[in-house]
Tab-separated table of C-alpha atoms in Angstrom:
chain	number	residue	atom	x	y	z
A	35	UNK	CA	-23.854	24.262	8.218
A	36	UNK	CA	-21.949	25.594	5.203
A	37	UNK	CA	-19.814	22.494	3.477
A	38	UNK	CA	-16.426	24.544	2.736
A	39	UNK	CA	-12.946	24.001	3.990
A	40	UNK	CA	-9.728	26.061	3.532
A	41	UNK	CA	-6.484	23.960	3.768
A	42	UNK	CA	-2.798	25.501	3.742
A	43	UNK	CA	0.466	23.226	3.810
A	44	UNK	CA	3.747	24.719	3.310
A	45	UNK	CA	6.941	22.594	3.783
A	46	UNK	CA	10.503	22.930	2.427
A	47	UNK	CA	9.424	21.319	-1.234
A	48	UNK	CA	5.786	23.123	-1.707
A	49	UNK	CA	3.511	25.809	-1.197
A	50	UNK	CA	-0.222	24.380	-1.286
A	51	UNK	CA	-3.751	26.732	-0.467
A	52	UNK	CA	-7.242	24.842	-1.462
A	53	UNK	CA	-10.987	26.586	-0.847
A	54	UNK	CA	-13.359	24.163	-1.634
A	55	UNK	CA	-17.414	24.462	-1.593
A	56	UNK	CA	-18.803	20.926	-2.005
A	57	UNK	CA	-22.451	22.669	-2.769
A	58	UNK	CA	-20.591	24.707	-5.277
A	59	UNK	CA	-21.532	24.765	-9.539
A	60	UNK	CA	-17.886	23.225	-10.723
A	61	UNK	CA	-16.236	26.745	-10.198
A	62	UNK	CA	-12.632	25.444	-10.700
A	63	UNK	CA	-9.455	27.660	-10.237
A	64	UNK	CA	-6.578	25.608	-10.794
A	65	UNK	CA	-2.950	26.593	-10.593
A	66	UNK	CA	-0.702	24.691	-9.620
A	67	UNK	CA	2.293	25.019	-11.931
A	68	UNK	CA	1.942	21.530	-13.183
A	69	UNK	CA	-0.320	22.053	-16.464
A	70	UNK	CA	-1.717	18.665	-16.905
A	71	UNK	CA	-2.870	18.039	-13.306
A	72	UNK	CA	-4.411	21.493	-13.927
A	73	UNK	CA	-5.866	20.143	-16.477
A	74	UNK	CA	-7.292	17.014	-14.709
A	75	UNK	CA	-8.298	18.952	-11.654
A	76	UNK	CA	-10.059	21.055	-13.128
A	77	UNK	CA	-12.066	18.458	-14.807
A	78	UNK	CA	-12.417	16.973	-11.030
A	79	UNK	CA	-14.291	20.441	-10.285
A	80	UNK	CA	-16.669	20.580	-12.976
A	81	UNK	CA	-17.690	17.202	-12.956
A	82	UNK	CA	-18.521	17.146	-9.435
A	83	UNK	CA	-20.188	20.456	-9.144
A	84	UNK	CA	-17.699	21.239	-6.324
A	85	UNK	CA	-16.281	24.859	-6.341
A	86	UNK	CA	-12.764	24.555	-5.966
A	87	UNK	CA	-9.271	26.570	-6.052
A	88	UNK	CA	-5.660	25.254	-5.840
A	89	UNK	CA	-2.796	27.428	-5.698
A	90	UNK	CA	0.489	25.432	-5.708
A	91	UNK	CA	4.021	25.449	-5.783
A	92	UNK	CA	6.979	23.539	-5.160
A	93	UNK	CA	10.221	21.894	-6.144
A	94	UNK	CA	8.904	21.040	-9.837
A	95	UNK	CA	12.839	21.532	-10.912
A	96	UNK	CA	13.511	18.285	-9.432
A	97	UNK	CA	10.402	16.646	-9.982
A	98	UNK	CA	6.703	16.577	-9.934
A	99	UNK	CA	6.433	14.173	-7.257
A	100	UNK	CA	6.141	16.490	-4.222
A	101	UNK	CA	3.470	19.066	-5.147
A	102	UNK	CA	0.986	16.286	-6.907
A	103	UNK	CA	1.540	14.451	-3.636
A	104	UNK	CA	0.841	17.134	-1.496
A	105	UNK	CA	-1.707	18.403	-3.140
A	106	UNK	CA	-3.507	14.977	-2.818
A	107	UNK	CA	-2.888	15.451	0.673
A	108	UNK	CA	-4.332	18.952	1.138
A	109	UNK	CA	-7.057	18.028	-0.853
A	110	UNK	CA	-7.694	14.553	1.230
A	111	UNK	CA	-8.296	16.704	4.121
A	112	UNK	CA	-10.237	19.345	2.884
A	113	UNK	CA	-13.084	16.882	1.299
A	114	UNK	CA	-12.494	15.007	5.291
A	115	UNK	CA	-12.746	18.917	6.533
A	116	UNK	CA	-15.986	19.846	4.887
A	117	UNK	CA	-18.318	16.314	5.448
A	118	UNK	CA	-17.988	17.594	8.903
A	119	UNK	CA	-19.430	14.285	11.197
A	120	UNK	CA	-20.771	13.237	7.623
A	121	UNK	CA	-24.570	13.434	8.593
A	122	UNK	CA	-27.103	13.230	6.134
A	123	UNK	CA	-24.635	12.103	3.534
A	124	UNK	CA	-24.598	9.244	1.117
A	125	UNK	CA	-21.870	7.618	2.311
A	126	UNK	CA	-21.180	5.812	-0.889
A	127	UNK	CA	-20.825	7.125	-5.124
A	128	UNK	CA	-19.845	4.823	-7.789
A	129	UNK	CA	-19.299	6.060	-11.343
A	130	UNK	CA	-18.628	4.785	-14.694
A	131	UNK	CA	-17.357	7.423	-17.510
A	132	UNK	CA	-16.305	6.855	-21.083
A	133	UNK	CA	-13.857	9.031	-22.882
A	134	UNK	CA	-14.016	7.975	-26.367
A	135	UNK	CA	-12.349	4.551	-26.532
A	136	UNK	CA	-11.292	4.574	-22.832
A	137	UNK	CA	-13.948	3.328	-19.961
A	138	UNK	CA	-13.062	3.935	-16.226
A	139	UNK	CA	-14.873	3.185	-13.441
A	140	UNK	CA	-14.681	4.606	-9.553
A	141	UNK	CA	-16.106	3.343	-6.437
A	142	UNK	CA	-15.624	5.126	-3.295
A	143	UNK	CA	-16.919	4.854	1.189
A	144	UNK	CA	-16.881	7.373	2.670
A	145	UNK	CA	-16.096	4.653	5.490
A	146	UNK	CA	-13.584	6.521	7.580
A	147	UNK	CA	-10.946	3.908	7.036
A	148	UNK	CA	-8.284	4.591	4.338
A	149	UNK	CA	-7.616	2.238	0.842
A	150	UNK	CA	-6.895	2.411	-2.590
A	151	UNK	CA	-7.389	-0.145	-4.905
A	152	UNK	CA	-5.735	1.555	-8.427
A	153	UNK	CA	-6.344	-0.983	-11.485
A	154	UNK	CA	-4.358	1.075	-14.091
A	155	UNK	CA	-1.692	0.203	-17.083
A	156	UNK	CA	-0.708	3.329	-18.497
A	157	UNK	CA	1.253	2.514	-21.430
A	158	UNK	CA	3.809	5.043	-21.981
A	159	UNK	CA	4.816	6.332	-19.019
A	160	UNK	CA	4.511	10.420	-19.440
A	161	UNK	CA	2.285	12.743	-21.216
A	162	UNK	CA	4.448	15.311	-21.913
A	163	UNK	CA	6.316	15.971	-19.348
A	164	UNK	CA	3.934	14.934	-16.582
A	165	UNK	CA	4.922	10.964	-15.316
A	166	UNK	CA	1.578	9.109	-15.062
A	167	UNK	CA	2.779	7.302	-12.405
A	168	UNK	CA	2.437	10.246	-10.237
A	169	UNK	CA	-1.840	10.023	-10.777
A	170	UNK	CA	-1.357	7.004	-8.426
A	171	UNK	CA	0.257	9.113	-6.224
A	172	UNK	CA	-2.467	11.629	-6.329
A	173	UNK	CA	-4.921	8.915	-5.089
A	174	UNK	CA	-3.036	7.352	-2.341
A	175	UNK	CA	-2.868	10.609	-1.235
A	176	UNK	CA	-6.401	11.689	-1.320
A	177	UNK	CA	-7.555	8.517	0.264
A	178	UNK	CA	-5.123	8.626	3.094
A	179	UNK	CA	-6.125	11.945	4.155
A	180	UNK	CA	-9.859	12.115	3.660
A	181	UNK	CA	-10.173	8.463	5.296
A	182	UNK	CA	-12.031	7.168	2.057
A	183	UNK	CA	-11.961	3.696	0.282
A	184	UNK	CA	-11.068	4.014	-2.763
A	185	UNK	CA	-11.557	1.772	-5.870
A	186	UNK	CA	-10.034	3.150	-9.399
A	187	UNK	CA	-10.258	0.472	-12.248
A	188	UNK	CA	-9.376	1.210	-15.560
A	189	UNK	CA	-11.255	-1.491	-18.503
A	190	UNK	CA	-9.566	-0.522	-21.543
A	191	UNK	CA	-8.158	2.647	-22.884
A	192	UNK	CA	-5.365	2.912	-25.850
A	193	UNK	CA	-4.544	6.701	-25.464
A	194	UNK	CA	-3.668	7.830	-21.821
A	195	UNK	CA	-5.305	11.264	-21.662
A	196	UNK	CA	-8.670	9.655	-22.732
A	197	UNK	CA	-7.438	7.213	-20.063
A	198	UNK	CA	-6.784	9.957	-17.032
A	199	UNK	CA	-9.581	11.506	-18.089
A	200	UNK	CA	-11.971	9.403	-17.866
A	201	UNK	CA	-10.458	8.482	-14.328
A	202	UNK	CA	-10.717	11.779	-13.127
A	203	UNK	CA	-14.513	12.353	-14.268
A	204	UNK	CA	-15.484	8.942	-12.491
A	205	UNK	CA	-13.687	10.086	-9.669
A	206	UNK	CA	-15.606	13.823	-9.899
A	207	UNK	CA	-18.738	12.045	-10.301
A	208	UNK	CA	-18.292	9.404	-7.369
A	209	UNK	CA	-17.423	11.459	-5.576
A	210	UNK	CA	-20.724	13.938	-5.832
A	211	UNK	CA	-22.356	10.654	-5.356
A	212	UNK	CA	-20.604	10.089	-1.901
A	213	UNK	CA	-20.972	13.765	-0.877
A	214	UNK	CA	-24.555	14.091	-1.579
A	215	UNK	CA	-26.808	14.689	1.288
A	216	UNK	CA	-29.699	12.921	1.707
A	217	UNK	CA	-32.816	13.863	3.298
A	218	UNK	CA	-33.841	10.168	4.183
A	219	UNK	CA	-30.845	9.720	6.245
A	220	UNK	CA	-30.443	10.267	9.857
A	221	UNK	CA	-27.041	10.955	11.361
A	222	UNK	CA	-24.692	8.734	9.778
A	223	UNK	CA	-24.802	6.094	7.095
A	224	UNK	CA	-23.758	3.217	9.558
A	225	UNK	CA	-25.037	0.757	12.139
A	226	UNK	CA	-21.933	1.713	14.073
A	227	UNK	CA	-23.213	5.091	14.367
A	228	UNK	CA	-20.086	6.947	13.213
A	229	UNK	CA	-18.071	7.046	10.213
């Protein structure tokens, strides 16, 4: 069964469309008016070999807030969309990525039961224009909507886009990990039975 999802949201503040292919190569078409999360989803693609496109839009005038929050929701439910029951899969990814001085590490479940856990001290608060507080955002997003725990701990860093990058390629990479299927497993990952 093909591992692809296609998620639409349009509301009064944005305009989101995601395709994504987790058996993809790390395709990534990324537009989403909002250069630096561009930027940090398309790292997201390549680094978990997931083909992926996001078109968005929204009230940006204002603020960033909406679209990087609804785009964590749309793409929350397409990774929930395209595990399907989650047979076969991993369950679980853990990743640990450098970016020159800057270490980050990512733990996720693909348990079912939504939680964040974000360890992260950005010290200024914007690069560029983009306000770093909104990568939380992102998260608690994603995890709501694709029922994932999610941990996201930061050791050290001293410039933030080493910082968010490295986040977002232990994410990627977890996240691959999670995904994965597994020929040894039967059904689900759980004693329950379900996920």
């Amino acid at each position: 069964m093909p591992r692809k999802s296609k998620i639409e949201r349009k509301t009064a503040e944005t305009d989101v469309r995601i395709l994504l292919d987790l058996d993809g190569t790390g395709k990534g078409r990324i537009s989403t008016t909002i250069p630096f999360l561009d930027h940090m989803l398309t790292l997201m693609s390549r680094h978990g070999l997931f083909d992926l496109t996001v078109k968005g839009s929204g009230d940006t005038d204002v603020d960033d807030h909406h679209l990087v929050e609804d785009i964590g929701i749309c793409l929350g439910k397409a990774f929930r969309e395209s595990l399907n029951a989650k047979e076969g899969v991993n369950r679980y990814g853990s990743a640990t990525v450098p970016m020159d001085e800057s270490l980050a590490a990512v733990q996720i479940d693909l348990s079912g039961r939504s939680y964040l856990v974000y360890n992260v001290n950005f010290g200024a608060r914007k690069i560029k224009t983009f306000d770093l507080a909104l990568i939380r955002e992102f998260f608690q997003a994603f995890a709501d909507n694709s029922g994932m725990t999610l941990h996201v701990n930061v050791m050290y860093g001293k410039n933030n886009h080493h910082v968010a990058e490295a986040i977002f390629k232990a994410f990627a990479r977890a996240l691959r990990e999670a995904v994965a299927l597994n020929t040894r497993i039967s059904g689900v990952l759980s004693t329950k039975g379900s996920l």
